[in-house]
Amino acid sequence: MSLQEVRPGLEGVAVAETRLSNIDGDAGELVIAGFPVEELAANATYEESVFLLFEGRLPTETELSSFQSTLAAQRTLSDPVHTVLKDAANEGVTVMDALRMGIAVATIGHDLTVSKAQAKRLVSVVPTIVAAYWRYRMGKAAVAPREDLGHTANYLYMLSGEEPDPAAVRALETYLTTVIDHGLNASTFVARAIVSTESDLFSAVTGAVGSLTGPLHGGAPGPVLDMLQQVHETGDPAAFISERLAADERLMGFGHRVYQTRDPRAAVLERATRRLTSDDDDSTFFNTVERFEDVALRELAEHKPDRALKTNVEFYTAVLLHTIGIPRVLFTATFAVSRVGGWTAHCLEQHDANKIIRPASQYVGATDRTWTPISER
Ligand code: ACO
């Protein structure tokens, strides 16, 4: 077989056609099913965004109401899922590990076909798994979902057990709609690759959860918050940043495979945070955030003049989720609460026009060996 051109990290390789989202990395634009992300984030509920991805168009009022009811009616977890989550909490596993376990057990009693019905079920149960596990980890009882609340409000309610603040709901809704889909990012690629073997939707989403967990993907916002809190205490972003870069460490929340510009989602989340912080005490933290970003962009440009290392979505994800009051350990899982809509939509798309995803590799190992009997080695 002839040598193949190796594209490490599949950089610039297109392996699927999609109608779900399009990124222009040079212009810094993201379009989700035809809508600029800014427009979707400003107007859509999470449920409307999921409908848009599944159906390729906005729902009518009646369709949206029926879609919301279908999602709300499926939020409850079966007893085996609660048992696993309680055991996991006793072991103190991470929230993402618990989510992976919970999704796997949530298959009991359900058919596993790649279908819209199963996709809706997954969208419904992911927030419940995250919230129930979080409650168990805190030594508390899980809070049963409420059908009268929207998807976003219900997630906040299940975390705290209290009626959620409308401003926090709106801010979180902005987050959930902003990050719902983003081309063939690592976790979406994993989900599509799994479904491409004609495997099931729950396996695909479980695999995607594993991929999202890593710090180069959805695991970045926790470390971003750590950095910002440390700098907020010292008051000296420049010292912190130059120390990190001198040690050849990466600044979390900066750089992106596709964007050569500031990630447009960062701007959406920055505006949402600003709306929440305008007249409360967190504004001083927000000042640190802004100063950090300015210095980081300057230092990164000097550090890697040949790369456009700009602010990515995870930087303001950390800031917004922290401002809403979501605990740091839930950041990546909250990303999954949104992205499960994109993962399942991609799986449906892959399933509808399937070809197994099976790239090639270039062999660089030994050749022309002859066998040496074990007694002579
Ligand atoms: N800080 C410092 N240096 C960086 C950063 C950063 N944040 N990002 C990239 N670089 C440097 C790399 O060290 C590398 O230098 P080298 O050529 O001397 O080895 C060069 O820039 C290119 O980096 P790659 O990893 O090859 O770029 P790639 O496009 O593959 O990676 C990625 C993109 C993973 C996002 C990277 O920029 C990164 O690690 N950022 C920090 C983690 C982060 O914020 N992740 C969240 C991404 S958004 C999301 O997944 C939703």
Coordinates of C-alpha atoms in Angstrom, one line a residue, residues 47-48 51 55 57-71 120:
E47 CA -35.2 23.3 23.8
E48 CA -35.6 25.5 20.6
F51 CA -35.4 21.2 17.9
E55 CA -35.4 19.1 12.5
R57 CA -35.8 24.5 11.3
L58 CA -37.4 26.5 14.1
P59 CA -40.5 25.0 15.8
T60 CA -43.9 26.5 15.7
E61 CA -45.4 27.4 19.1
T62 CA -47.4 24.1 19.2
E63 CA -44.4 22.1 18.1
L64 CA -42.2 23.7 20.7
S65 CA -44.7 23.1 23.5
S66 CA -45.0 19.4 22.5
F67 CA -41.2 19.1 22.2
Q68 CA -40.7 20.7 25.7
S69 CA -43.3 18.3 27.2
T70 CA -41.6 15.3 25.7
L71 CA -38.3 16.3 27.1
K120 CA -34.5 13.2 23.2

